[in-house]
PDB file of N, CA and C in Angstrom:
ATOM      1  N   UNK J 248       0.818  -1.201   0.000  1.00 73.00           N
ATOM      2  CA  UNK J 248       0.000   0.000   0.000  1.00 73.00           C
ATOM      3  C   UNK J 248       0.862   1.266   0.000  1.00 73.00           C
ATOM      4  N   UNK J 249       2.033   1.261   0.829  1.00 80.00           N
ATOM      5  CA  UNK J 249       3.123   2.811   1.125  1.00 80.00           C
ATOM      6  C   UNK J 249       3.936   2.877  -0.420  1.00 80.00           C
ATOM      7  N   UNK J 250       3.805   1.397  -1.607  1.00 83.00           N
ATOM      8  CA  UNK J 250       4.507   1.941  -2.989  1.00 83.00           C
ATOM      9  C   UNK J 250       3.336   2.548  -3.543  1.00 83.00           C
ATOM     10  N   UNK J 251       1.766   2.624  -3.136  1.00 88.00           N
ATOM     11  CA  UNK J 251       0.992   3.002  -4.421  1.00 88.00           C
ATOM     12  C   UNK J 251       0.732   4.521  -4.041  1.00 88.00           C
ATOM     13  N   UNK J 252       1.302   4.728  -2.748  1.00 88.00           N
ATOM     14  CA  UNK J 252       0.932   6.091  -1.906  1.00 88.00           C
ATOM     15  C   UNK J 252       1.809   7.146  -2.867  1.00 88.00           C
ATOM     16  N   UNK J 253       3.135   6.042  -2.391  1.00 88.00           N
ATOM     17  CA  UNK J 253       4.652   6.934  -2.525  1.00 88.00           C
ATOM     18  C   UNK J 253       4.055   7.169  -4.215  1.00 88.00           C
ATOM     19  N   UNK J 254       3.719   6.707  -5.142  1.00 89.00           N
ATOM     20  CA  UNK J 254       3.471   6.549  -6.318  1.00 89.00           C
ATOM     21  C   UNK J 254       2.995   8.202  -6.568  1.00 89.00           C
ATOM     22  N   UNK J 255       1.324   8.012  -6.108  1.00 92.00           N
ATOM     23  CA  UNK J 255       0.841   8.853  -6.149  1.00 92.00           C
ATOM     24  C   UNK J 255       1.185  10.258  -5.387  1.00 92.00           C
ATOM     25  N   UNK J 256       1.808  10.728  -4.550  1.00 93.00           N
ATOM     26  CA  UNK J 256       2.909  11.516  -4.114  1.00 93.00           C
ATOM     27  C   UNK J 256       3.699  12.267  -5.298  1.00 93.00           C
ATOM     28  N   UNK J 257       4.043  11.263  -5.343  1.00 91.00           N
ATOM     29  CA  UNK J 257       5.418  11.475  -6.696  1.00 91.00           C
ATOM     30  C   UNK J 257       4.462  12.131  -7.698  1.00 91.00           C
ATOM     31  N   UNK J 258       3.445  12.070  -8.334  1.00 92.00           N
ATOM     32  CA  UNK J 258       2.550  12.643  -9.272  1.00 92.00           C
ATOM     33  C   UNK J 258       2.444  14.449  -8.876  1.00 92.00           C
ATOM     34  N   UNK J 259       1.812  14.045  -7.247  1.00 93.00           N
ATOM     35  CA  UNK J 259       1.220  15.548  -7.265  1.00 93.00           C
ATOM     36  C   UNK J 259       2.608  16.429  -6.815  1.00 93.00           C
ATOM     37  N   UNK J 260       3.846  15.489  -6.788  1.00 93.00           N
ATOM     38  CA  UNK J 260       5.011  16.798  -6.413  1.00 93.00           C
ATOM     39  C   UNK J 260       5.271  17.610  -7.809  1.00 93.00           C
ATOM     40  N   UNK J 261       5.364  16.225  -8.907  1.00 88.00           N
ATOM     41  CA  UNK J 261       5.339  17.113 -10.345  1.00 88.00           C
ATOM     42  C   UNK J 261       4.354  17.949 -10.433  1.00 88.00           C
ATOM     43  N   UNK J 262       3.051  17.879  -9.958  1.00 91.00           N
ATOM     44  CA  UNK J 262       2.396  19.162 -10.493  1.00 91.00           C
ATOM     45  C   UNK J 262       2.206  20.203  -9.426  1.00 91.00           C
ATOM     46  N   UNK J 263       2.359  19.859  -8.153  1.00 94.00           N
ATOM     47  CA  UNK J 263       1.896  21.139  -6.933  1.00 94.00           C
ATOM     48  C   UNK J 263       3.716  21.420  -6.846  1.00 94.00           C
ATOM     49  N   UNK J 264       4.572  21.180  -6.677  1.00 92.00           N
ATOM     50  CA  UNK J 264       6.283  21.495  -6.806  1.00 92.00           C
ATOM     51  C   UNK J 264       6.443  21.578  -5.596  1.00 92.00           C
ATOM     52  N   UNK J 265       5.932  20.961  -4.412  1.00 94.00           N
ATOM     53  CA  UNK J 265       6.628  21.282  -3.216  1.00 94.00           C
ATOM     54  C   UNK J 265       6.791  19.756  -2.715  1.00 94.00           C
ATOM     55  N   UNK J 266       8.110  19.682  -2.971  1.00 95.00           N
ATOM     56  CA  UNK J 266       8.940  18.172  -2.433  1.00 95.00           C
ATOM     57  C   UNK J 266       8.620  18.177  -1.220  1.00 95.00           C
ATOM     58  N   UNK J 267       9.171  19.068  -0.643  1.00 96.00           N
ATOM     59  CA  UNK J 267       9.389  18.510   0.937  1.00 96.00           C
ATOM     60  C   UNK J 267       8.057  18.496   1.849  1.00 96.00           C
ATOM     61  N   UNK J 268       7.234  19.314   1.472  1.00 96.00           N
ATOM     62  CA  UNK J 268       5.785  19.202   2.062  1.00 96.00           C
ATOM     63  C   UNK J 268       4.890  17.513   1.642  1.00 96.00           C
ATOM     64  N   UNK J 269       5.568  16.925   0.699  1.00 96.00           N
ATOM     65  CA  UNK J 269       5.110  15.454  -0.005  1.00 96.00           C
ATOM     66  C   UNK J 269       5.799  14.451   1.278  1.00 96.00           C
ATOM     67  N   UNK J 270       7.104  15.179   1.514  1.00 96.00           N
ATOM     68  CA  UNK J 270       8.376  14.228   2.027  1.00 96.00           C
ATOM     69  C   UNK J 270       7.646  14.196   3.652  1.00 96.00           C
ATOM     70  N   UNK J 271       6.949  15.498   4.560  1.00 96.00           N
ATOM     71  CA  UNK J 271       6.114  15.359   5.280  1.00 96.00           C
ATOM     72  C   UNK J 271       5.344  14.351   5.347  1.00 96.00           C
ATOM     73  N   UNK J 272       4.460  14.371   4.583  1.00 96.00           N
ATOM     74  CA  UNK J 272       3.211  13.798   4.310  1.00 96.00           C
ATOM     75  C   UNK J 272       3.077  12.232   4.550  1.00 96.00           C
ATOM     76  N   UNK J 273       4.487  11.952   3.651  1.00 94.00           N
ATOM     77  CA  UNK J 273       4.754  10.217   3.667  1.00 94.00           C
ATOM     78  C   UNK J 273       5.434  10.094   4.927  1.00 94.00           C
ATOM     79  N   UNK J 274       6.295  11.025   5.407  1.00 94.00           N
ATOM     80  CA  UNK J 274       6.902  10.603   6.540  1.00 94.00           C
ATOM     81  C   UNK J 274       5.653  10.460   7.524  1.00 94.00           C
ATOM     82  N   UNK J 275       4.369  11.314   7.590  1.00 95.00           N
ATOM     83  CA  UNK J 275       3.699  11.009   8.717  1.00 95.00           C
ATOM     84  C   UNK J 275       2.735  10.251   8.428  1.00 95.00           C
ATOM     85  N   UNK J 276       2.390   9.695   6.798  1.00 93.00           N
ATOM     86  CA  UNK J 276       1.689   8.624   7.056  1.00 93.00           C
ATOM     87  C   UNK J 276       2.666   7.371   7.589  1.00 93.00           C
ATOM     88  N   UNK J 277       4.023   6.970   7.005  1.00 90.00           N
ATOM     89  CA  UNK J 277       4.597   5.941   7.996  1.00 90.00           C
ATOM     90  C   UNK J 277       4.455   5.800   9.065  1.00 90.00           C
ATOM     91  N   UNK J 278       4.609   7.236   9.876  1.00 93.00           N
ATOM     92  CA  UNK J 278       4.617   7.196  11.623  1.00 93.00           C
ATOM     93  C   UNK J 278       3.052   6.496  12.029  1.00 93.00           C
ATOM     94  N   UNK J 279       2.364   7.160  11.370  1.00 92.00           N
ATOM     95  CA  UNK J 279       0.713   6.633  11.818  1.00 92.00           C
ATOM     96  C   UNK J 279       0.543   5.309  11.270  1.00 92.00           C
ATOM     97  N   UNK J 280       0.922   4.813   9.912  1.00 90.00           N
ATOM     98  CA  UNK J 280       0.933   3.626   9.846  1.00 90.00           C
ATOM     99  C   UNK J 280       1.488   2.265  10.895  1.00 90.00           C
ATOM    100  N   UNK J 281       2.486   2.833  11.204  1.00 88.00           N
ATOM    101  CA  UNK J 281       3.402   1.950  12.335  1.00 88.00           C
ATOM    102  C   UNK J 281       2.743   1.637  13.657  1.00 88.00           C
ATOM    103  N   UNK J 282       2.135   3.298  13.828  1.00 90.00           N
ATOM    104  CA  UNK J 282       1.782   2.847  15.448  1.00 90.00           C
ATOM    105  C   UNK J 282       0.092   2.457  15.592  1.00 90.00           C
ATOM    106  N   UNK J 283      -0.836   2.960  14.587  1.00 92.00           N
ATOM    107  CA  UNK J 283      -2.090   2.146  14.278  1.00 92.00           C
ATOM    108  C   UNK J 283      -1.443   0.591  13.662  1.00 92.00           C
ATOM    109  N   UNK J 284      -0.569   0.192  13.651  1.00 88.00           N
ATOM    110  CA  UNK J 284      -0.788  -1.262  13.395  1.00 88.00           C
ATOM    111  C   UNK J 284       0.396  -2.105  14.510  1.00 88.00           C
ATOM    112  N   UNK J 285       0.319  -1.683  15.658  1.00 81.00           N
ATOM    113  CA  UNK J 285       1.238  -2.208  16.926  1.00 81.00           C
ATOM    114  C   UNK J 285       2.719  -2.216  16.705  1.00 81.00           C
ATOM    115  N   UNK J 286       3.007  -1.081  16.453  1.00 79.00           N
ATOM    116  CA  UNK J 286       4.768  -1.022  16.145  1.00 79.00           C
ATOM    117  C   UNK J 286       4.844   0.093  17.803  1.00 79.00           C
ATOM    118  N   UNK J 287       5.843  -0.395  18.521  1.00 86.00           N
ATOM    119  CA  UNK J 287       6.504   0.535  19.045  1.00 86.00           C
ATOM    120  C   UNK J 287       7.245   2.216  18.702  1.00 86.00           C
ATOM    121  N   UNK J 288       6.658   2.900  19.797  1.00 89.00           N
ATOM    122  CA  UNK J 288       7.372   4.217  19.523  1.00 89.00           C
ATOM    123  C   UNK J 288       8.939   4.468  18.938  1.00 89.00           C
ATOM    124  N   UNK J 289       9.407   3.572  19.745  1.00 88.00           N
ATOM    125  CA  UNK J 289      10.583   4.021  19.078  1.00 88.00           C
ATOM    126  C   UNK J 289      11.271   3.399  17.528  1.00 88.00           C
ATOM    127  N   UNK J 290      10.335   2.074  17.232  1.00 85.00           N
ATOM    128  CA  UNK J 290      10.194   1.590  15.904  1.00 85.00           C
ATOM    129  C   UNK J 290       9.862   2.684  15.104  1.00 85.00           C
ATOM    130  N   UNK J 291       9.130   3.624  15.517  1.00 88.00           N
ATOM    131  CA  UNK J 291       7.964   4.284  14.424  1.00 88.00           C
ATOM    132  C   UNK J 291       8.531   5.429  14.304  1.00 88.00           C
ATOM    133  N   UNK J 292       9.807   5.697  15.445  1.00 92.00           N
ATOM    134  CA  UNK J 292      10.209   6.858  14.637  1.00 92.00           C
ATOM    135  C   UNK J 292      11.282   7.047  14.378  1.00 92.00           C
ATOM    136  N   UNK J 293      11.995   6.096  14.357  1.00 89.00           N
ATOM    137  CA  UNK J 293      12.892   5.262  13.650  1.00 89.00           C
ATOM    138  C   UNK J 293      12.650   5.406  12.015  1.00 89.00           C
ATOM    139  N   UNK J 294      11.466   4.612  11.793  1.00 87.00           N
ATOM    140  CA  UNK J 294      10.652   4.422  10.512  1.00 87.00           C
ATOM    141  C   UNK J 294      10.570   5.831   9.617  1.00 87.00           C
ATOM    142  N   UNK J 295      10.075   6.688  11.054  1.00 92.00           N
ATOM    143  CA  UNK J 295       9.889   7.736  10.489  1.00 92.00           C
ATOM    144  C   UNK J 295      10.704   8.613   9.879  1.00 92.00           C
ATOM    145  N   UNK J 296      12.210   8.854  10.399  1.00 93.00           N
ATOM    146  CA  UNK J 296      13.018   9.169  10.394  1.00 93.00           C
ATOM    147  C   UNK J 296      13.675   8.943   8.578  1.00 93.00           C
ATOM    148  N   UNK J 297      13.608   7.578   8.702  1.00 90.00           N
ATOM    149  CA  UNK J 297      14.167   6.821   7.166  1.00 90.00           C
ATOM    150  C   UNK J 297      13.137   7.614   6.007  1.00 90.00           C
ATOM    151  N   UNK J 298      12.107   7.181   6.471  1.00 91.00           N
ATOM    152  CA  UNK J 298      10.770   7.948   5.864  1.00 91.00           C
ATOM    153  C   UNK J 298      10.901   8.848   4.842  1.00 91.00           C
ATOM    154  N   UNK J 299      11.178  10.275   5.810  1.00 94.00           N
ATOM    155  CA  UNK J 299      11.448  11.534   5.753  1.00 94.00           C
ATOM    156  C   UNK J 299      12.979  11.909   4.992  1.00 94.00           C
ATOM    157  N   UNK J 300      13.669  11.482   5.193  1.00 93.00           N
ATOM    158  CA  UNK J 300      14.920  11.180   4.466  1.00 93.00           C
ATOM    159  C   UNK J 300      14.836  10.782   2.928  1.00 93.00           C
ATOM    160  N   UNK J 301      14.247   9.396   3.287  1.00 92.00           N
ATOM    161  CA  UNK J 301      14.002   9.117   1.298  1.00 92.00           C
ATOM    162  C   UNK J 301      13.147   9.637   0.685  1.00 92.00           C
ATOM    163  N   UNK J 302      11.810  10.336   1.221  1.00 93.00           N
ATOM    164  CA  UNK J 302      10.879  11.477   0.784  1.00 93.00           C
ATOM    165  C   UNK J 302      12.036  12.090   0.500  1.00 93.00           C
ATOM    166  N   UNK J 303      12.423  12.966   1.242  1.00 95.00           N
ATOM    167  CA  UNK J 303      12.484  14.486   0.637  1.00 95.00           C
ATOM    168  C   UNK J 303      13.897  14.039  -0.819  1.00 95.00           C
ATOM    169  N   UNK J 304      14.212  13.032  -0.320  1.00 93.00           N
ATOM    170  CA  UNK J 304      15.603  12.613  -1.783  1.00 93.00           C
ATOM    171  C   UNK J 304      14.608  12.776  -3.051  1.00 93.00           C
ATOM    172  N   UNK J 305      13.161  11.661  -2.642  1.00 93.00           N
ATOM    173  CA  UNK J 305      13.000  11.390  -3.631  1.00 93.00           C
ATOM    174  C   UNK J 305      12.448  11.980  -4.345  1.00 93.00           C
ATOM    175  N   UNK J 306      11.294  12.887  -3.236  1.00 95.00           N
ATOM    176  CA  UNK J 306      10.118  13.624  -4.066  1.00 95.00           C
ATOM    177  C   UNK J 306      11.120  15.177  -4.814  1.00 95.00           C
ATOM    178  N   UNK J 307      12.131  15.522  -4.343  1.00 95.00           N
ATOM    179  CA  UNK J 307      13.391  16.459  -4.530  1.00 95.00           C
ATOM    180  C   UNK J 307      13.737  15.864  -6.296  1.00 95.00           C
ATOM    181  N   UNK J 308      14.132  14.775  -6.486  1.00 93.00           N
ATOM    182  CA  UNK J 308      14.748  14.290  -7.511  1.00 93.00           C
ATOM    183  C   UNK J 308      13.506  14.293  -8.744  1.00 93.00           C
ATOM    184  N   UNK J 309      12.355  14.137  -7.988  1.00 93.00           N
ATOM    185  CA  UNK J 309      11.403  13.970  -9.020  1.00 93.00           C
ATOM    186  C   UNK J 309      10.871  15.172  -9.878  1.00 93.00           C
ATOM    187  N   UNK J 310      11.014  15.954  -8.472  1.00 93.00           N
ATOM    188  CA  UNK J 310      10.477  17.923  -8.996  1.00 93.00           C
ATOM    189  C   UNK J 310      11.725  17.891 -10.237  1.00 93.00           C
ATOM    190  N   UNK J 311      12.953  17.850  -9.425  1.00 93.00           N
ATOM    191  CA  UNK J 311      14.301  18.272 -10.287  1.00 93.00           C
ATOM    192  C   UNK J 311      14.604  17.967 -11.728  1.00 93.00           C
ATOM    193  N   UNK J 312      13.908  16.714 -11.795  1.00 92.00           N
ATOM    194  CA  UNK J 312      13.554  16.005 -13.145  1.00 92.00           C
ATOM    195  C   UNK J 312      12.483  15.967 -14.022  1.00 92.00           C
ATOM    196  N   UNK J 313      11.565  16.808 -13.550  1.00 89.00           N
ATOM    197  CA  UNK J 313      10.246  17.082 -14.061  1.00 89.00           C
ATOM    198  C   UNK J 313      10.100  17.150 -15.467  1.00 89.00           C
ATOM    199  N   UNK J 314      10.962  17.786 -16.171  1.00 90.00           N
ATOM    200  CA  UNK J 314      10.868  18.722 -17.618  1.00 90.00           C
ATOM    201  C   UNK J 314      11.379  17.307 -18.721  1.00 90.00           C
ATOM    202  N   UNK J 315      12.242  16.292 -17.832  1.00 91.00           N
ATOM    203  CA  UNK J 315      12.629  14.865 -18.790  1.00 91.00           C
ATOM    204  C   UNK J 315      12.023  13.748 -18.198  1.00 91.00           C
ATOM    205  N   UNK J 316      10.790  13.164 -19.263  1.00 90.00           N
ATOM    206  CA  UNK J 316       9.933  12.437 -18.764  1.00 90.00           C
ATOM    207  C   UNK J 316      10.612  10.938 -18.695  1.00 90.00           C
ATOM    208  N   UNK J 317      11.381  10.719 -19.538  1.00 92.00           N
ATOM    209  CA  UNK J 317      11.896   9.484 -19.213  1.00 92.00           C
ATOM    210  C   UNK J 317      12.713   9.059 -18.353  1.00 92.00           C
ATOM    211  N   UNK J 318      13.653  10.440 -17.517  1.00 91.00           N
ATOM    212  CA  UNK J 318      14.266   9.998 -16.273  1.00 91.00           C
ATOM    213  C   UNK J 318      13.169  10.090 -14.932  1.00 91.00           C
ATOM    214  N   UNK J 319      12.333  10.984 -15.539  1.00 90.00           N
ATOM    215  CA  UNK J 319      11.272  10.929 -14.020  1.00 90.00           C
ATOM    216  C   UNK J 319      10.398  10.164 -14.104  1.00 90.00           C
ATOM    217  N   UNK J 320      10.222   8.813 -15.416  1.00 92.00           N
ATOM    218  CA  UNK J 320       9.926   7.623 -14.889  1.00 92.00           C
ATOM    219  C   UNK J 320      10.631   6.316 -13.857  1.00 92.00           C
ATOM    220  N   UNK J 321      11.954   6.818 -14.537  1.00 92.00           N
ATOM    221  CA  UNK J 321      12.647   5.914 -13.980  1.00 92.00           C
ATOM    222  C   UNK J 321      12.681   5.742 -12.709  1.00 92.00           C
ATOM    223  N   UNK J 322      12.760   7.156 -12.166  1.00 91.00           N
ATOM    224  CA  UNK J 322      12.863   7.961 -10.904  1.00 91.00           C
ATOM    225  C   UNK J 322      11.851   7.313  -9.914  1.00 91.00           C
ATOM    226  N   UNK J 323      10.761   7.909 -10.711  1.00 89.00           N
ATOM    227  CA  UNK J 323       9.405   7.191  -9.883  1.00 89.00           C
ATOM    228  C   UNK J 323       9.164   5.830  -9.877  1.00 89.00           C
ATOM    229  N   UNK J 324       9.062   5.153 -10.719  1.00 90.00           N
ATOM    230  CA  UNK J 324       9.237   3.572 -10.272  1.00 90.00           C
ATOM    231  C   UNK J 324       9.942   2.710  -9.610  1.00 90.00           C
ATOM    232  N   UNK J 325      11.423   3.537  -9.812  1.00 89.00           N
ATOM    233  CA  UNK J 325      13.041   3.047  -9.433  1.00 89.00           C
ATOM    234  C   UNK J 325      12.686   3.386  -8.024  1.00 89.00           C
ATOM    235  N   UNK J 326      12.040   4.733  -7.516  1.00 87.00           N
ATOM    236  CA  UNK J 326      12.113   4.424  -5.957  1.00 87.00           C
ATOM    237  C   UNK J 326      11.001   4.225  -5.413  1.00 87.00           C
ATOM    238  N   UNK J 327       9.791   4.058  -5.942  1.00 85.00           N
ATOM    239  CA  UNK J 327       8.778   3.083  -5.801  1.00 85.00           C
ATOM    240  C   UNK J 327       9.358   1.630  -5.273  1.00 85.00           C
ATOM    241  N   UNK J 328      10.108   1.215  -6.509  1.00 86.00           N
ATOM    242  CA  UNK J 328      10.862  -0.353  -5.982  1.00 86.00           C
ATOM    243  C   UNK J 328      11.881  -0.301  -5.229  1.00 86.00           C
ATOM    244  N   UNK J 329      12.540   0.739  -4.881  1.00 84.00           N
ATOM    245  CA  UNK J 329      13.574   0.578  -3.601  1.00 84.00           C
ATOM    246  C   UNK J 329      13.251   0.565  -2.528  1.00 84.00           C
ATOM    247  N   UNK J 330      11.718   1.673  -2.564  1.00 83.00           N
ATOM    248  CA  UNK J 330      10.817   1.358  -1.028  1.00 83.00           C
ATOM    249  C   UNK J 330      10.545   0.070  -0.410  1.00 83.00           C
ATOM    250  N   UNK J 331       9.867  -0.540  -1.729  1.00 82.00           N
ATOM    251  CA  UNK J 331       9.216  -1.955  -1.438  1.00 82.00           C
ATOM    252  C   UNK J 331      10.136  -2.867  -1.120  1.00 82.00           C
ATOM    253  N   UNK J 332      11.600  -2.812  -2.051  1.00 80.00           N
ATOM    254  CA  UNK J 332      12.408  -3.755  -1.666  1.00 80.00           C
ATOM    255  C   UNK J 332      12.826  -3.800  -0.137  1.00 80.00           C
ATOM    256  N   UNK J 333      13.118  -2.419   0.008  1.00 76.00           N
ATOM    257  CA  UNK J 333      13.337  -2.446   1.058  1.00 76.00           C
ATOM    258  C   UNK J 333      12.751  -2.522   2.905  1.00 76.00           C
ATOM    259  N   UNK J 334      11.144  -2.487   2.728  1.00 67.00           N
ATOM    260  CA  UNK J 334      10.032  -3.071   3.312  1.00 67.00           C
ATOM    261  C   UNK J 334      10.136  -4.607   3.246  1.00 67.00           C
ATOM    262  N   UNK J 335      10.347  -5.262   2.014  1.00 62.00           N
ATOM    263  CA  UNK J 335      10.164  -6.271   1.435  1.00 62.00           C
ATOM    264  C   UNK J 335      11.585  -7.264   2.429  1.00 62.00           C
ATOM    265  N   UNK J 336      12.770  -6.249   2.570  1.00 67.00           N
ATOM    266  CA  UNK J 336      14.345  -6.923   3.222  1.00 67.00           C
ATOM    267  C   UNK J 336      13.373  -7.231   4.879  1.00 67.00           C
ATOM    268  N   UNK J 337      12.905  -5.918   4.855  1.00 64.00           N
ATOM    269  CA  UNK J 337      12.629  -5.733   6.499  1.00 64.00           C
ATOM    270  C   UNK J 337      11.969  -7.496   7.311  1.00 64.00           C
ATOM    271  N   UNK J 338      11.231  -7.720   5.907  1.00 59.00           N
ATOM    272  CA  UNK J 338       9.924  -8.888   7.072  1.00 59.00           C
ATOM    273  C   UNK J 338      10.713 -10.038   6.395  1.00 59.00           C
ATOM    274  N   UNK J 339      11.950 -10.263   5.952  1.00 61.00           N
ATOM    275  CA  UNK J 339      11.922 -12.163   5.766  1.00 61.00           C
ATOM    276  C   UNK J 339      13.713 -12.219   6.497  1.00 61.00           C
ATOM    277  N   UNK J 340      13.561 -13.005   7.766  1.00 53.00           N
ATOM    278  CA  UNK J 340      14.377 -12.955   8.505  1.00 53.00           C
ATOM    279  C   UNK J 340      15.986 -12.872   8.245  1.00 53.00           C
TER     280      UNK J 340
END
């Protein structure tokens, strides 16, 4: 569900242009995601932390790339799938 978010994110930074208010947004749906589904505080802001970090890289890289559509696909899918992969590292022991 947090790649189809981050997805859609990535859309409205190309058209509203404010990265870091996107990079907010996802960072605090993670935090609320974490702790509405029994993650510890300090898990969640932990989480959050990473969150907010690869937001603002990413939704930053995406504005920055706006005007060349074929790198700001790449962009957007490429860290679409680095999210997931990396969700994906988190749960198999």
């Amino acid at each position: 569900m947090e790649v189809f978010f981050l997805v859609a994110l990535g859309w409205l930074v190309t058209r509203y242009r404010m990265p870091f208010v996107f990079a907010g947004i996802f960072a605090s749906y993670t935090f609320f995601s974490w702790v509405l589904f029994g993650g510890e505080l300090s898990g969640a802001l932990r989480a959050t932390f990473v969150a907010l970090l690869f937001g603002a890289l990413y939704f930053w890289l995406l504005e920055r790339y706006a005007d060349n559509i074929a790198l700001w696909w790449v962009i957007l899918f490429g860290g679409a799938l680095g999210w997931f992969l990396k969700i994906f590292a988190m749960v198999i022991p």
